[in-house]
Amino acid sequence: MYEVVDYDFGPAARNRLAGTTLRGREGAVAALETFYYALNSADLDTLAEVWSDDELAQLDNPVGGIIRSGAAITELYRRIFSSGMDLSVTFTDAATYVTADTAVFAGRERCEYTDAEGTRVPVEFRTSRFFAWVPGEERWRQIHHHGSADDPGALRAYQAAVRR
């Protein structure tokens, strides 16, 4: 099934980890929403549960670069959560591609964070998140993420906030 959906998964996203065991679109969307719940709640345990722990799980974005393995990806998010930047991310406008064992959500992230001066700063990303049905675990897990920003100045400021 292919469609465009405005999920609007942001600070009000729910922890639907139990729903990730459902086959098909419903379970894949539960995994996606759970990721945004974990990201906005700075819930590292839930985030690690929704990301694959496979050595070839991969995150490609301008904050972390290319990172492989569930453990390394979790460590990047640990750094983001402990940075004090009070990150808020909303996922919208997503082309959605779901098959029996894979789901790709390619859309936009509207973000806000607090900079070193205490100011709320907006930044936007183009993003894709790839989930797979994991046999043996019988649930959906994220196996790949790619993100990029169009505004180089906003990106530099965001990178600095994460690294502080």
PDB file of C-alpha atoms in Angstrom:
ATOM      1  CA  MET A   1       0.000   0.000   0.000  1.00  0.00           C
ATOM      2  CA  TYR A   2       1.353   3.396  -0.984  1.00  0.00           C
ATOM      3  CA  GLU A   3      -0.130   6.677   0.247  1.00  0.00           C
ATOM      4  CA  VAL A   4       0.700  10.164   1.527  1.00  0.00           C
ATOM      5  CA  VAL A   5      -0.220  10.683   5.186  1.00  0.00           C
ATOM      6  CA  ASP A   6       0.199  13.662   7.512  1.00  0.00           C
ATOM      7  CA  TYR A   7       0.909  11.675  10.676  1.00  0.00           C
ATOM      8  CA  ASP A   8       1.590  14.682  12.904  1.00  0.00           C
ATOM      9  CA  PHE A   9       3.571  12.505  15.336  1.00  0.00           C
ATOM     10  CA  GLY A  10       5.185  14.977  17.722  1.00  0.00           C
ATOM     11  CA  PRO A  11       5.132  15.744  21.455  1.00  0.00           C
ATOM     12  CA  ALA A  12       1.664  14.137  21.744  1.00  0.00           C
ATOM     13  CA  ALA A  13       2.826  10.858  20.114  1.00  0.00           C
ATOM     14  CA  ARG A  14       1.972   7.750  22.125  1.00  0.00           C
ATOM     15  CA  ASN A  15       4.022   4.798  23.275  1.00  0.00           C
ATOM     16  CA  ARG A  16       2.520   2.036  21.155  1.00  0.00           C
ATOM     17  CA  LEU A  17       5.307  -0.498  21.614  1.00  0.00           C
ATOM     18  CA  ALA A  18       2.765  -3.279  22.242  1.00  0.00           C
ATOM     19  CA  GLY A  19       1.209  -2.497  18.839  1.00  0.00           C
ATOM     20  CA  THR A  20       4.494  -3.132  17.018  1.00  0.00           C
ATOM     21  CA  THR A  21       3.671  -6.855  17.172  1.00  0.00           C
ATOM     22  CA  LEU A  22       0.772  -6.398  14.744  1.00  0.00           C
ATOM     23  CA  ARG A  23       1.525  -7.506  11.193  1.00  0.00           C
ATOM     24  CA  GLY A  24       0.914  -5.062   8.373  1.00  0.00           C
ATOM     25  CA  ARG A  25       0.462  -1.320   8.222  1.00  0.00           C
ATOM     26  CA  GLU A  26      -1.033  -0.927  11.711  1.00  0.00           C
ATOM     27  CA  GLY A  27       2.034  -2.430  13.401  1.00  0.00           C
ATOM     28  CA  ALA A  28       4.486  -0.461  11.252  1.00  0.00           C
ATOM     29  CA  VAL A  29       2.712   2.816  12.062  1.00  0.00           C
ATOM     30  CA  ALA A  30       2.709   1.855  15.763  1.00  0.00           C
ATOM     31  CA  ALA A  31       6.503   1.489  15.544  1.00  0.00           C
ATOM     32  CA  LEU A  32       6.818   4.870  13.823  1.00  0.00           C
ATOM     33  CA  GLU A  33       4.652   6.639  16.404  1.00  0.00           C
ATOM     34  CA  THR A  34       6.503   4.921  19.242  1.00  0.00           C
ATOM     35  CA  PHE A  35       9.807   6.203  17.853  1.00  0.00           C
ATOM     36  CA  TYR A  36       8.492   9.792  17.920  1.00  0.00           C
ATOM     37  CA  TYR A  37       7.082   9.243  21.408  1.00  0.00           C
ATOM     38  CA  ALA A  38      10.523   8.098  22.595  1.00  0.00           C
ATOM     39  CA  LEU A  39      12.314  10.947  20.801  1.00  0.00           C
ATOM     40  CA  ASN A  40      10.038  13.649  22.213  1.00  0.00           C
ATOM     41  CA  SER A  41       9.976  12.113  25.701  1.00  0.00           C
ATOM     42  CA  ALA A  42      13.749  11.501  25.791  1.00  0.00           C
ATOM     43  CA  ASP A  43      12.861   7.871  26.619  1.00  0.00           C
ATOM     44  CA  LEU A  44      16.057   6.044  25.724  1.00  0.00           C
ATOM     45  CA  ASP A  45      14.776   2.592  26.755  1.00  0.00           C
ATOM     46  CA  THR A  46      11.737   2.790  24.461  1.00  0.00           C
ATOM     47  CA  LEU A  47      13.839   4.265  21.665  1.00  0.00           C
ATOM     48  CA  ALA A  48      16.250   1.317  21.929  1.00  0.00           C
ATOM     49  CA  GLU A  49      13.302  -1.096  21.799  1.00  0.00           C
ATOM     50  CA  VAL A  50      11.926   0.346  18.568  1.00  0.00           C
ATOM     51  CA  TRP A  51      15.350   0.547  16.839  1.00  0.00           C
ATOM     52  CA  SER A  52      16.836  -2.709  15.592  1.00  0.00           C
ATOM     53  CA  ASP A  53      19.764  -3.952  17.656  1.00  0.00           C
ATOM     54  CA  ASP A  54      21.328  -5.437  14.515  1.00  0.00           C
ATOM     55  CA  GLU A  55      24.943  -4.524  13.706  1.00  0.00           C
ATOM     56  CA  LEU A  56      23.810  -3.245  10.295  1.00  0.00           C
ATOM     57  CA  ALA A  57      21.035  -0.976  11.566  1.00  0.00           C
ATOM     58  CA  GLN A  58      22.057   2.392  10.171  1.00  0.00           C
ATOM     59  CA  LEU A  59      21.439   6.071  10.851  1.00  0.00           C
ATOM     60  CA  ASP A  60      22.599   8.649   8.287  1.00  0.00           C
ATOM     61  CA  ASN A  61      22.129  12.247   9.326  1.00  0.00           C
ATOM     62  CA  PRO A  62      24.074  15.480   9.674  1.00  0.00           C
ATOM     63  CA  VAL A  63      24.275  15.224  13.465  1.00  0.00           C
ATOM     64  CA  GLY A  64      25.659  11.721  13.807  1.00  0.00           C
ATOM     65  CA  GLY A  65      27.040  11.094  10.330  1.00  0.00           C
ATOM     66  CA  ILE A  66      26.815   7.459   9.320  1.00  0.00           C
ATOM     67  CA  ILE A  67      26.340   5.253  12.357  1.00  0.00           C
ATOM     68  CA  ARG A  68      25.897   1.497  12.273  1.00  0.00           C
ATOM     69  CA  SER A  69      24.524  -0.792  15.004  1.00  0.00           C
ATOM     70  CA  GLY A  70      21.635  -0.413  17.359  1.00  0.00           C
ATOM     71  CA  ALA A  71      24.035   0.190  20.257  1.00  0.00           C
ATOM     72  CA  ALA A  72      25.826   3.069  18.477  1.00  0.00           C
ATOM     73  CA  ILE A  73      22.519   4.633  17.420  1.00  0.00           C
ATOM     74  CA  THR A  74      21.228   4.459  20.992  1.00  0.00           C
ATOM     75  CA  GLU A  75      24.440   6.133  22.172  1.00  0.00           C
ATOM     76  CA  LEU A  76      23.894   9.044  19.744  1.00  0.00           C
ATOM     77  CA  TYR A  77      20.387   9.565  21.117  1.00  0.00           C
ATOM     78  CA  ARG A  78      21.761   9.363  24.678  1.00  0.00           C
ATOM     79  CA  ARG A  79      24.059  12.278  23.772  1.00  0.00           C
ATOM     80  CA  ILE A  80      21.166  14.256  22.267  1.00  0.00           C
ATOM     81  CA  PHE A  81      18.932  13.622  25.293  1.00  0.00           C
ATOM     82  CA  SER A  82      21.644  14.661  27.749  1.00  0.00           C
ATOM     83  CA  SER A  83      22.590  17.815  25.805  1.00  0.00           C
ATOM     84  CA  GLY A  84      19.953  19.925  27.565  1.00  0.00           C
ATOM     85  CA  MET A  85      18.565  21.152  24.255  1.00  0.00           C
ATOM     86  CA  ASP A  86      14.931  20.168  25.047  1.00  0.00           C
ATOM     87  CA  LEU A  87      14.246  18.782  21.573  1.00  0.00           C
ATOM     88  CA  SER A  88      10.743  18.677  20.092  1.00  0.00           C
ATOM     89  CA  VAL A  89      10.193  16.877  16.758  1.00  0.00           C
ATOM     90  CA  THR A  90       6.998  16.458  14.708  1.00  0.00           C
ATOM     91  CA  PHE A  91       6.858  14.080  11.739  1.00  0.00           C
ATOM     92  CA  THR A  92       4.512  15.155   8.914  1.00  0.00           C
ATOM     93  CA  ASP A  93       3.750  14.923   5.189  1.00  0.00           C
ATOM     94  CA  ALA A  94       4.962  11.369   4.654  1.00  0.00           C
ATOM     95  CA  ALA A  95       4.946   9.259   1.553  1.00  0.00           C
ATOM     96  CA  THR A  96       4.202   5.856   3.066  1.00  0.00           C
ATOM     97  CA  TYR A  97       5.213   2.559   1.485  1.00  0.00           C
ATOM     98  CA  VAL A  98       4.147  -0.606   3.294  1.00  0.00           C
ATOM     99  CA  THR A  99       4.626  -4.187   2.133  1.00  0.00           C
ATOM    100  CA  ALA A 100       4.316  -7.417   4.105  1.00  0.00           C
ATOM    101  CA  ASP A 101       7.764  -7.117   5.713  1.00  0.00           C
ATOM    102  CA  THR A 102       8.917  -3.523   5.177  1.00  0.00           C
ATOM    103  CA  ALA A 103       7.642  -0.012   5.704  1.00  0.00           C
ATOM    104  CA  VAL A 104       9.216   3.242   4.560  1.00  0.00           C
ATOM    105  CA  PHE A 105       7.996   6.614   5.800  1.00  0.00           C
ATOM    106  CA  ALA A 106       9.554   9.521   3.863  1.00  0.00           C
ATOM    107  CA  GLY A 107       8.483  12.938   5.061  1.00  0.00           C
ATOM    108  CA  ARG A 108       9.372  16.072   6.970  1.00  0.00           C
ATOM    109  CA  GLU A 109      10.372  16.770  10.545  1.00  0.00           C
ATOM    110  CA  ARG A 110       9.562  20.131  12.098  1.00  0.00           C
ATOM    111  CA  CYS A 111      11.850  20.558  15.076  1.00  0.00           C
ATOM    112  CA  GLU A 112      12.461  23.028  17.859  1.00  0.00           C
ATOM    113  CA  TYR A 113      15.214  23.009  20.426  1.00  0.00           C
ATOM    114  CA  THR A 114      16.613  25.299  23.104  1.00  0.00           C
ATOM    115  CA  ASP A 115      19.975  26.869  22.285  1.00  0.00           C
ATOM    116  CA  ALA A 116      22.720  27.808  24.786  1.00  0.00           C
ATOM    117  CA  GLU A 117      21.067  31.221  25.347  1.00  0.00           C
ATOM    118  CA  GLY A 118      17.723  29.584  26.197  1.00  0.00           C
ATOM    119  CA  THR A 119      16.001  30.584  22.948  1.00  0.00           C
ATOM    120  CA  ARG A 120      13.641  28.188  21.136  1.00  0.00           C
ATOM    121  CA  VAL A 121      15.053  27.630  17.651  1.00  0.00           C
ATOM    122  CA  PRO A 122      13.217  25.977  14.727  1.00  0.00           C
ATOM    123  CA  VAL A 123      14.923  23.661  12.235  1.00  0.00           C
ATOM    124  CA  GLU A 124      13.437  21.397   9.564  1.00  0.00           C
ATOM    125  CA  PHE A 125      14.646  18.110   8.127  1.00  0.00           C
ATOM    126  CA  ARG A 126      13.712  15.882   5.239  1.00  0.00           C
ATOM    127  CA  THR A 127      13.664  12.389   6.663  1.00  0.00           C
ATOM    128  CA  SER A 128      13.053   8.773   5.804  1.00  0.00           C
ATOM    129  CA  ARG A 129      12.589   5.977   8.297  1.00  0.00           C
ATOM    130  CA  PHE A 130      12.696   2.336   7.243  1.00  0.00           C
ATOM    131  CA  PHE A 131      11.113  -0.367   9.408  1.00  0.00           C
ATOM    132  CA  ALA A 132      11.210  -4.137   8.962  1.00  0.00           C
ATOM    133  CA  TRP A 133       9.195  -7.015  10.349  1.00  0.00           C
ATOM    134  CA  VAL A 134      11.692  -9.054  12.378  1.00  0.00           C
ATOM    135  CA  PRO A 135      11.012 -12.801  12.281  1.00  0.00           C
ATOM    136  CA  GLY A 136      11.739 -14.465  15.597  1.00  0.00           C
ATOM    137  CA  GLU A 137      10.887 -11.254  17.468  1.00  0.00           C
ATOM    138  CA  GLU A 138       7.529 -10.992  15.664  1.00  0.00           C
ATOM    139  CA  ARG A 139       7.502  -7.207  15.669  1.00  0.00           C
ATOM    140  CA  TRP A 140       8.434  -4.127  13.660  1.00  0.00           C
ATOM    141  CA  ARG A 141      11.759  -2.394  14.312  1.00  0.00           C
ATOM    142  CA  GLN A 142      13.471   0.571  12.681  1.00  0.00           C
ATOM    143  CA  ILE A 143      16.492  -0.489  10.636  1.00  0.00           C
ATOM    144  CA  HIS A 144      17.441   2.697   8.795  1.00  0.00           C
ATOM    145  CA  HIS A 145      17.074   6.470   9.032  1.00  0.00           C
ATOM    146  CA  HIS A 146      18.245   9.196   6.696  1.00  0.00           C
ATOM    147  CA  GLY A 147      17.847  12.876   7.437  1.00  0.00           C
ATOM    148  CA  SER A 148      19.009  16.074   5.770  1.00  0.00           C
ATOM    149  CA  ALA A 149      18.454  19.801   6.168  1.00  0.00           C
ATOM    150  CA  ASP A 150      18.004  22.419   3.457  1.00  0.00           C
ATOM    151  CA  ASP A 151      19.213  25.388   5.530  1.00  0.00           C
ATOM    152  CA  PRO A 152      22.988  25.119   6.205  1.00  0.00           C
ATOM    153  CA  GLY A 153      22.957  27.880   8.848  1.00  0.00           C
ATOM    154  CA  ALA A 154      20.113  26.288  10.807  1.00  0.00           C
ATOM    155  CA  LEU A 155      21.888  22.938  10.548  1.00  0.00           C
ATOM    156  CA  ARG A 156      25.187  24.336  11.928  1.00  0.00           C
ATOM    157  CA  ALA A 157      23.349  25.875  14.875  1.00  0.00           C
ATOM    158  CA  TYR A 158      21.543  22.586  15.575  1.00  0.00           C
ATOM    159  CA  GLN A 159      24.803  20.596  15.396  1.00  0.00           C
ATOM    160  CA  ALA A 160      26.395  23.014  17.875  1.00  0.00           C
ATOM    161  CA  ALA A 161      23.440  22.617  20.261  1.00  0.00           C
ATOM    162  CA  VAL A 162      23.764  18.819  20.200  1.00  0.00           C
ATOM    163  CA  ARG A 163      27.525  18.990  20.820  1.00  0.00           C
ATOM    164  CA  ARG A 164      27.426  21.434  23.736  1.00  0.00           C
TER     165      ARG A 164
END
